[in-house]
GROMACS .gro file of C-alpha atoms in nm:
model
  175
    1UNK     CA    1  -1.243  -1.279  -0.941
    2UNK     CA    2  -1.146  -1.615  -1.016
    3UNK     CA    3  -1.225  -1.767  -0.674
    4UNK     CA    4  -1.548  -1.581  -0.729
    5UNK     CA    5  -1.620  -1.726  -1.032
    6UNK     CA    6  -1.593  -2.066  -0.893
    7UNK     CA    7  -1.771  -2.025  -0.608
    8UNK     CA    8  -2.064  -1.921  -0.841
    9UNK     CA    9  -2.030  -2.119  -1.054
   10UNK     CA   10  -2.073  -2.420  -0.815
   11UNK     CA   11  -2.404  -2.252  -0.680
   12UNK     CA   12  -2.502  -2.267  -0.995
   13UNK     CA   13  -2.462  -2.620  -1.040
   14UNK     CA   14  -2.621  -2.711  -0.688
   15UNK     CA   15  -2.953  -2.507  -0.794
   16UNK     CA   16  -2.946  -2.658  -1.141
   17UNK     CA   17  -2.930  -2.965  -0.933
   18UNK     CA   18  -3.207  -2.869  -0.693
   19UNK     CA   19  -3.447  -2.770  -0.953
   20UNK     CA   20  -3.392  -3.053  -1.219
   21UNK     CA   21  -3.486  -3.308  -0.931
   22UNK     CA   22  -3.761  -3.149  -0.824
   23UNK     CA   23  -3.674  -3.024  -0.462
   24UNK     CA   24  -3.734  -2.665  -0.568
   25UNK     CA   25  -4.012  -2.530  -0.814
   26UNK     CA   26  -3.775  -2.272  -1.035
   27UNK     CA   27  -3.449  -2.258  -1.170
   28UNK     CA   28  -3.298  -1.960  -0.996
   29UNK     CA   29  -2.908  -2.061  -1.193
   30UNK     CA   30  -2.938  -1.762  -1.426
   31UNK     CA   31  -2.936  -1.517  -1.174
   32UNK     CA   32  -2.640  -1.610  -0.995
   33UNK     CA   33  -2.405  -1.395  -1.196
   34UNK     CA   34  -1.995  -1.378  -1.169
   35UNK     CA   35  -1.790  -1.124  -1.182
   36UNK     CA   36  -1.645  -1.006  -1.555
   37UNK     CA   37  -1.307  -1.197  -1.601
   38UNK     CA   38  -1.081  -1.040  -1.837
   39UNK     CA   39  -0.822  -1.261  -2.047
   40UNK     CA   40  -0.528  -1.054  -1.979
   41UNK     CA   41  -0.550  -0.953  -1.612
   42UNK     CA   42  -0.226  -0.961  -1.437
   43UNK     CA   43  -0.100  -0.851  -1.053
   44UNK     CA   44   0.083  -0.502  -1.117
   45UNK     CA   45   0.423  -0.522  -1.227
   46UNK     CA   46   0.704  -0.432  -1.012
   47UNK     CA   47   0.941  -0.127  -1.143
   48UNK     CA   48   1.264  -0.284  -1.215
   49UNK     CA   49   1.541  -0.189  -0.994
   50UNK     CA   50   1.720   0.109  -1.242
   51UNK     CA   51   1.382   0.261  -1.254
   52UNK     CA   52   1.323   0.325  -0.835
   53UNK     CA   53   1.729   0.424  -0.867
   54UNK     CA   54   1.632   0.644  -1.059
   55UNK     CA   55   1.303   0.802  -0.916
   56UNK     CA   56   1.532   0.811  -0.569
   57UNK     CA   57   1.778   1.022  -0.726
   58UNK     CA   58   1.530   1.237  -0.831
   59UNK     CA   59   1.367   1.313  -0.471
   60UNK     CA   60   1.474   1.604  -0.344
   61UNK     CA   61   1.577   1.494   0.036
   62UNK     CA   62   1.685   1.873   0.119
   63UNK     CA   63   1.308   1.993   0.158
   64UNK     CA   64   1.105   1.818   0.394
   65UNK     CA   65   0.850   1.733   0.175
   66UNK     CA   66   1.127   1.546  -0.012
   67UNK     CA   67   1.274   1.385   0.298
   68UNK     CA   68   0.875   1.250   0.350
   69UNK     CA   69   0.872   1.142  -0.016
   70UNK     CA   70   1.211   0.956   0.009
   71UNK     CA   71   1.064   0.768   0.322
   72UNK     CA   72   0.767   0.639   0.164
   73UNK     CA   73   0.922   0.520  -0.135
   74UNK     CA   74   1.159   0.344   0.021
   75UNK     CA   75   0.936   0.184   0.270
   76UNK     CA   76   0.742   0.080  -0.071
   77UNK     CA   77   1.043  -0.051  -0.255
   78UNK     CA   78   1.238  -0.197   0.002
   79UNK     CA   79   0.996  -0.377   0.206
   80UNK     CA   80   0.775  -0.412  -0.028
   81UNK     CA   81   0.473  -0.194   0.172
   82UNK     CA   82   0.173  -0.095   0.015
   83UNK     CA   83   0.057   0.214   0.002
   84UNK     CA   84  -0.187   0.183   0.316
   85UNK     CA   85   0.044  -0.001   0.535
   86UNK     CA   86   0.303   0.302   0.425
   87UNK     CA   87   0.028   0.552   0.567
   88UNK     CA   88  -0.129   0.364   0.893
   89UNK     CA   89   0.257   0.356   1.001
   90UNK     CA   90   0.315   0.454   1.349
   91UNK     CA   91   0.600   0.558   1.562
   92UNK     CA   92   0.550   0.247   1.810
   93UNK     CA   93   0.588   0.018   1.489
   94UNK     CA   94   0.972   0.121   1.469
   95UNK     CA   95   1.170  -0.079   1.669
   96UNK     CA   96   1.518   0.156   1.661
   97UNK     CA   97   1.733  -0.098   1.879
   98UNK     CA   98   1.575  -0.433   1.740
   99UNK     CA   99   1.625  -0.259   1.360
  100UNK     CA  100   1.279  -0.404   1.281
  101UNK     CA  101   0.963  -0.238   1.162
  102UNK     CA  102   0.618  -0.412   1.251
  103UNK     CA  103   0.346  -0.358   0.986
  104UNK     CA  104  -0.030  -0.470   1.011
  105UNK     CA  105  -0.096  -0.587   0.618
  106UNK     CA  106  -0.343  -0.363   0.527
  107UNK     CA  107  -0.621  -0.653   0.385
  108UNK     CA  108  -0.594  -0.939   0.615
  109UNK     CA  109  -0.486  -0.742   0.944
  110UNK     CA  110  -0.227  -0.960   1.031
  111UNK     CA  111   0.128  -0.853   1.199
  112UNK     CA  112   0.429  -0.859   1.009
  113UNK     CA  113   0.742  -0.807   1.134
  114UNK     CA  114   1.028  -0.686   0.870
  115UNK     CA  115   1.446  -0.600   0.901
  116UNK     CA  116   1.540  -0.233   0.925
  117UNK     CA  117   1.748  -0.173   0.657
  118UNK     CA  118   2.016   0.077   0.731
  119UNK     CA  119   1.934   0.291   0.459
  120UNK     CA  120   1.539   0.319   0.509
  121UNK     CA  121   1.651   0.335   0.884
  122UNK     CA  122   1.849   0.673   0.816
  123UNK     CA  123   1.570   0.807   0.532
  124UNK     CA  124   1.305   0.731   0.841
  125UNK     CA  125   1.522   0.911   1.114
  126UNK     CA  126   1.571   1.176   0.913
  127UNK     CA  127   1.238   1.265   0.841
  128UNK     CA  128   1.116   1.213   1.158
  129UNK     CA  129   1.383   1.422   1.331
  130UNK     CA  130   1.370   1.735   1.070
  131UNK     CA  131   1.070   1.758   0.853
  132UNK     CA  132   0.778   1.547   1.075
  133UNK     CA  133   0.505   1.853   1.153
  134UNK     CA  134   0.578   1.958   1.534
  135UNK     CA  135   0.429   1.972   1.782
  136UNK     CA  136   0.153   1.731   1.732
  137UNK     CA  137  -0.027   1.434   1.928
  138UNK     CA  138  -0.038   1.219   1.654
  139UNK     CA  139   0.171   0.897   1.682
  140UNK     CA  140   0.166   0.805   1.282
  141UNK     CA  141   0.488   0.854   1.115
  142UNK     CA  142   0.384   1.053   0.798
  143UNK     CA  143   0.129   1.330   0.854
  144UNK     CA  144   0.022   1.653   0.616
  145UNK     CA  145   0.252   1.946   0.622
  146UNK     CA  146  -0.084   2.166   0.669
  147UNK     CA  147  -0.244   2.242   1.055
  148UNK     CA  148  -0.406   2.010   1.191
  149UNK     CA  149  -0.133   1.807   1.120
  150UNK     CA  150  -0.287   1.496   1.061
  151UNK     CA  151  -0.221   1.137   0.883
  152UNK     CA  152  -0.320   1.056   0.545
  153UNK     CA  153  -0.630   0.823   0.529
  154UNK     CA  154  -0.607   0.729   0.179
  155UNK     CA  155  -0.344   0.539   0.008
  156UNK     CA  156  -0.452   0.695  -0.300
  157UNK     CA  157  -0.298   0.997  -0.196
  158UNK     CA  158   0.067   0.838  -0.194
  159UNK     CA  159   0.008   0.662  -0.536
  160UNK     CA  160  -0.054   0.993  -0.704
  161UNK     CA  161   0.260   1.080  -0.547
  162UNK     CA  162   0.497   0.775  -0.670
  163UNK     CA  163   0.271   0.883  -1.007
  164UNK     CA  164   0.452   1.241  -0.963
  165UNK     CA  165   0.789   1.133  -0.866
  166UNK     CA  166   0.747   0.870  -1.167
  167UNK     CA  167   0.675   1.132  -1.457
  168UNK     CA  168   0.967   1.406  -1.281
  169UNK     CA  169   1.241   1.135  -1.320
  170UNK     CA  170   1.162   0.989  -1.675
  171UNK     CA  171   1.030   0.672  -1.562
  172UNK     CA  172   0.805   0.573  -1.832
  173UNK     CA  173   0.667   0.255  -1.630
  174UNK     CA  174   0.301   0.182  -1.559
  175UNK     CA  175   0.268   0.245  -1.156
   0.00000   0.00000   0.00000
């Protein structure tokens, strides 16, 4: 919004310009209108450290939905993944020998490459090996337990998830 804003606010100026020199017959300045900017906006917080301890401890890794659950948040709070780039995860992205993970950033497409931790590693092998939906053609890494197995195309779906996780483990944190 703030880049916005400037970039209006300088068009502004120009046709203020235009019109008070004559070059154009009517002051169109009013109708170039910014976007609202709000004194307090801020980037979302980050949960602090106890509080994604906690929710971990609280995923049930036993059930596969768990074992999906405890993938995706620790893709999130390890490598710091949004929720889309979490979701449009495939299996060519893992590099197993390399330990690195390639990610395509979700808003300016570009290629990331990121270290494997260990334990994100393990929490990714496991799901794939014993609660991934099989057989399926698919090559993304999480996909719906319900046929057609199939990926998740909204990240809103995984937010509403850490939302879940959030409330069952007492984290009282805006997420």
């Amino acid at each position: 919004p703030a880049a916005v804003g400037r970039t209006a606010s300088a068009i502004r100026g120009w046709l203020r310009f235009l019109f008070a020199t004559g070059r154009f017959p009517h002051d169109l300045a009013p109708a170039v209108v910014a976007p609202v900017r709000r004194l307090h906006d801020h980037p979302p917080r980050a949960l602090p450290w106890p509080a994604i301890k906690k929710i971990l401890r609280a995923i049930d890794a036993t059930t596969p939905i768990g074992r999906r659950d405890r993938a995706q948040f620790l893709l999130m709070s390890g490598c710091g993944l949004g929720g889309a780039e979490v979701l449009q995860l495939q299996l060519s992205d893992i590099d197993w020998r390399s330990r690195r993970l390639r990610v395509v950033r979700a808003k300016t497409k570009t290629t990331i490459w990121l270290p494997l931790l260990p334990e994100i590693a393990h929490s990714l092998a496991d799901y794939i090996r014993y609660a991934r939906p099989s057989p399926t053609e698919s090559r993304y890494v999480f996909l719906g337990r319900r046929m057609p197995f199939r990926h998740f195309n909204n990240s809103g779906v995984l937010r509403h998830r850490v939302r879940y996780l959030a409330r069952r483990a007492g984290v009282k944190a805006p997420i």
